[in-house]
Amino acid sequence: MSFSSSPFTTGKVCRSGPFPKRSLEVGAIVVAFVYWWPLAAAYIAWKVAGYPALSELRGLAGRGFSWNASATRSRFAAAFESANGGSTGNLAFDAYRRSEIERLDAQRRALQEESRAFAEFVEELKRAKDREQFDAFMQKRRSADATRAV
């Protein structure tokens, strides 16, 4: 009897036996999550990566991390140099950029001064409230001591 003559099959033959391989795999992942989740997470990451060999994973991780770190460093270095007076070659744009940076620095300093003044104001309010609460406590204590002395 062939599999294609059966009315219940779609032409695909399950090679792993009576249970489909995928259901065992899913069950193993669930059990791994119950007992030790890092193992299950690592397996899922490995599966998503397309089952690469361990040596391929090491190479991929090494290339990926070093490339990203150096690319990020170089991008930030370039941005820092251009923001700190690096010339673009266009004198008009360089002058405009310099004036805008000075204007933004002035705004930043004004905001910092306002923030400092507000922090002082809030601190003064806290001191006044604390003083008021302390005075109320002392008044209550003095009146309690006066009633005991009588």
mmCIF file of C-alpha atoms in Angstrom:
data_model
loop_
_atom_site.group_PDB
_atom_site.id
_atom_site.type_symbol
_atom_site.label_atom_id
_atom_site.label_comp_id
_atom_site.label_asym_id
_atom_site.label_seq_id
_atom_site.Cartn_x
_atom_site.Cartn_y
_atom_site.Cartn_z
ATOM 1 C CA MET A 1 0.000 0.000 0.000
ATOM 2 C CA SER A 2 1.463 3.382 -0.957
ATOM 3 C CA PHE A 3 0.997 6.597 0.943
ATOM 4 C CA SER A 4 -0.350 8.462 -2.051
ATOM 5 C CA SER A 5 -3.334 6.103 -2.406
ATOM 6 C CA SER A 6 -4.603 6.913 1.086
ATOM 7 C CA PRO A 7 -7.408 9.498 1.094
ATOM 8 C CA PHE A 8 -6.107 11.033 4.337
ATOM 9 C CA THR A 9 -2.582 11.965 3.253
ATOM 10 C CA THR A 10 -1.379 15.008 1.369
ATOM 11 C CA GLY A 11 1.603 13.333 -0.246
ATOM 12 C CA LYS A 12 4.076 14.230 2.517
ATOM 13 C CA VAL A 13 5.653 11.400 4.426
ATOM 14 C CA CYS A 14 6.590 11.847 8.080
ATOM 15 C CA ARG A 15 10.112 10.475 8.413
ATOM 16 C CA SER A 16 10.387 10.687 12.180
ATOM 17 C CA GLY A 17 7.930 7.957 13.003
ATOM 18 C CA PRO A 18 4.467 8.103 14.494
ATOM 19 C CA PHE A 19 4.966 11.502 16.157
ATOM 20 C CA PRO A 20 5.867 14.541 14.083
ATOM 21 C CA LYS A 21 9.305 15.959 14.860
ATOM 22 C CA ARG A 22 7.923 19.469 15.357
ATOM 23 C CA SER A 23 5.628 18.471 18.238
ATOM 24 C CA LEU A 24 8.544 16.826 20.072
ATOM 25 C CA GLU A 25 10.615 19.929 19.476
ATOM 26 C CA VAL A 26 7.893 22.227 20.834
ATOM 27 C CA GLY A 27 7.392 19.939 23.830
ATOM 28 C CA ALA A 28 11.129 19.961 24.556
ATOM 29 C CA ILE A 29 11.183 23.762 24.381
ATOM 30 C CA VAL A 30 8.250 24.007 26.798
ATOM 31 C CA VAL A 31 9.921 21.605 29.240
ATOM 32 C CA ALA A 32 13.194 23.542 28.921
ATOM 33 C CA PHE A 33 11.389 26.805 29.690
ATOM 34 C CA VAL A 34 9.862 25.215 32.786
ATOM 35 C CA TYR A 35 13.124 23.815 34.141
ATOM 36 C CA TRP A 36 15.837 26.132 32.817
ATOM 37 C CA TRP A 37 14.715 29.016 30.603
ATOM 38 C CA PRO A 38 18.190 30.175 29.364
ATOM 39 C CA LEU A 39 18.658 26.853 27.585
ATOM 40 C CA ALA A 40 15.295 27.177 25.839
ATOM 41 C CA ALA A 41 16.007 30.783 24.871
ATOM 42 C CA ALA A 42 19.400 29.788 23.459
ATOM 43 C CA TYR A 43 17.810 26.975 21.460
ATOM 44 C CA ILE A 44 15.182 29.292 20.006
ATOM 45 C CA ALA A 45 17.878 31.824 19.049
ATOM 46 C CA TRP A 46 19.869 29.018 17.415
ATOM 47 C CA LYS A 47 16.773 27.842 15.543
ATOM 48 C CA VAL A 48 15.954 31.355 14.335
ATOM 49 C CA ALA A 49 19.556 31.757 13.113
ATOM 50 C CA GLY A 50 19.021 28.747 10.866
ATOM 51 C CA TYR A 51 20.830 26.062 12.899
ATOM 52 C CA PRO A 52 24.371 27.356 12.261
ATOM 53 C CA ALA A 53 27.362 25.321 13.413
ATOM 54 C CA LEU A 54 29.058 26.459 16.608
ATOM 55 C CA SER A 55 32.098 27.745 14.705
ATOM 56 C CA GLU A 56 29.808 29.799 12.450
ATOM 57 C CA LEU A 57 28.131 31.317 15.524
ATOM 58 C CA ARG A 58 31.487 32.320 17.011
ATOM 59 C CA GLY A 59 32.533 33.955 13.760
ATOM 60 C CA LEU A 60 29.201 35.713 13.363
ATOM 61 C CA ALA A 61 29.259 37.010 16.940
ATOM 62 C CA GLY A 62 32.865 38.172 16.621
ATOM 63 C CA ARG A 63 32.287 39.966 13.331
ATOM 64 C CA GLY A 64 28.984 41.450 14.429
ATOM 65 C CA PHE A 65 30.100 42.869 17.739
ATOM 66 C CA SER A 66 33.443 44.229 16.588
ATOM 67 C CA TRP A 67 31.943 45.763 13.447
ATOM 68 C CA ASN A 68 29.109 47.436 15.339
ATOM 69 C CA ALA A 69 31.378 48.772 18.053
ATOM 70 C CA SER A 70 33.889 50.251 15.628
ATOM 71 C CA ALA A 71 31.186 51.655 13.362
ATOM 72 C CA THR A 72 29.416 53.257 16.308
ATOM 73 C CA ARG A 73 32.680 54.679 17.641
ATOM 74 C CA SER A 74 33.589 56.156 14.263
ATOM 75 C CA ARG A 75 30.104 57.677 13.816
ATOM 76 C CA PHE A 76 30.242 59.361 17.209
ATOM 77 C CA ALA A 77 33.820 60.510 16.638
ATOM 78 C CA ALA A 78 32.840 62.103 13.310
ATOM 79 C CA ALA A 79 29.823 63.817 14.856
ATOM 80 C CA PHE A 80 31.932 65.070 17.766
ATOM 81 C CA GLU A 81 34.612 66.469 15.457
ATOM 82 C CA SER A 82 32.110 68.237 13.223
ATOM 83 C CA ALA A 83 30.266 69.676 16.240
ATOM 84 C CA ASN A 84 33.474 70.945 17.771
ATOM 85 C CA GLY A 85 34.774 73.096 14.955
ATOM 86 C CA GLY A 86 35.541 70.622 12.187
ATOM 87 C CA SER A 87 35.403 72.391 8.846
ATOM 88 C CA THR A 88 33.070 71.310 6.066
ATOM 89 C CA GLY A 89 34.903 73.416 3.499
ATOM 90 C CA ASN A 90 31.977 75.811 3.042
ATOM 91 C CA LEU A 91 32.798 79.054 4.872
ATOM 92 C CA ALA A 92 29.217 80.322 4.922
ATOM 93 C CA PHE A 93 27.900 77.080 6.383
ATOM 94 C CA ASP A 94 30.733 76.914 8.919
ATOM 95 C CA ALA A 95 29.936 80.459 10.090
ATOM 96 C CA TYR A 96 26.225 79.632 10.302
ATOM 97 C CA ARG A 97 26.932 76.455 12.238
ATOM 98 C CA ARG A 98 29.271 78.270 14.630
ATOM 99 C CA SER A 99 26.639 80.989 15.309
ATOM 100 C CA GLU A 100 23.918 78.372 15.858
ATOM 101 C CA ILE A 101 26.122 76.408 18.247
ATOM 102 C CA GLU A 102 26.844 79.592 20.198
ATOM 103 C CA ARG A 103 23.126 80.420 20.308
ATOM 104 C CA LEU A 104 22.270 76.915 21.510
ATOM 105 C CA ASP A 105 25.019 77.087 24.150
ATOM 106 C CA ALA A 106 23.568 80.378 25.397
ATOM 107 C CA GLN A 107 20.112 78.784 25.606
ATOM 108 C CA ARG A 108 21.565 75.772 27.421
ATOM 109 C CA ARG A 109 23.280 78.031 29.960
ATOM 110 C CA ALA A 110 20.044 80.010 30.485
ATOM 111 C CA LEU A 111 18.098 76.766 31.014
ATOM 112 C CA GLN A 112 20.692 75.519 33.483
ATOM 113 C CA GLU A 113 20.456 78.795 35.406
ATOM 114 C CA GLU A 114 16.646 78.572 35.497
ATOM 115 C CA SER A 115 16.875 74.957 36.620
ATOM 116 C CA ARG A 116 19.308 75.897 39.393
ATOM 117 C CA ALA A 117 17.057 78.783 40.522
ATOM 118 C CA PHE A 118 14.011 76.500 40.565
ATOM 119 C CA ALA A 119 15.900 73.849 42.552
ATOM 120 C CA GLU A 120 16.848 76.535 45.101
ATOM 121 C CA PHE A 121 13.207 77.680 45.264
ATOM 122 C CA VAL A 122 11.973 74.127 45.862
ATOM 123 C CA GLU A 123 14.664 73.612 48.515
ATOM 124 C CA GLU A 124 13.579 76.814 50.253
ATOM 125 C CA LEU A 125 9.950 75.621 50.196
ATOM 126 C CA LYS A 126 11.016 72.321 51.735
ATOM 127 C CA ARG A 127 12.974 74.138 54.445
ATOM 128 C CA ALA A 128 9.984 76.384 55.229
ATOM 129 C CA LYS A 129 7.638 73.393 55.401
ATOM 130 C CA ASP A 130 10.078 71.460 57.586
ATOM 131 C CA ARG A 131 10.482 74.497 59.857
ATOM 132 C CA GLU A 132 6.699 74.848 60.112
ATOM 133 C CA GLN A 133 6.268 71.165 60.983
ATOM 134 C CA PHE A 134 9.086 71.307 63.519
ATOM 135 C CA ASP A 135 7.624 74.432 65.155
ATOM 136 C CA ALA A 136 4.204 72.747 65.355
ATOM 137 C CA PHE A 137 5.815 69.679 66.946
ATOM 138 C CA MET A 138 7.688 71.786 69.495
ATOM 139 C CA GLN A 139 4.539 73.793 70.314
ATOM 140 C CA LYS A 140 2.602 70.564 70.850
ATOM 141 C CA ARG A 141 5.366 69.159 73.016
ATOM 142 C CA ARG A 142 5.594 72.344 75.132
ATOM 143 C CA SER A 143 1.851 72.369 75.684
ATOM 144 C CA ALA A 144 1.947 68.675 76.667
ATOM 145 C CA ASP A 145 4.814 69.356 79.094
ATOM 146 C CA ALA A 146 2.924 72.361 80.530
ATOM 147 C CA THR A 147 -0.179 70.253 81.208
ATOM 148 C CA ARG A 148 1.915 67.567 82.927
ATOM 149 C CA ALA A 149 3.637 70.117 85.131
ATOM 150 C CA VAL A 150 0.359 71.473 86.441
#
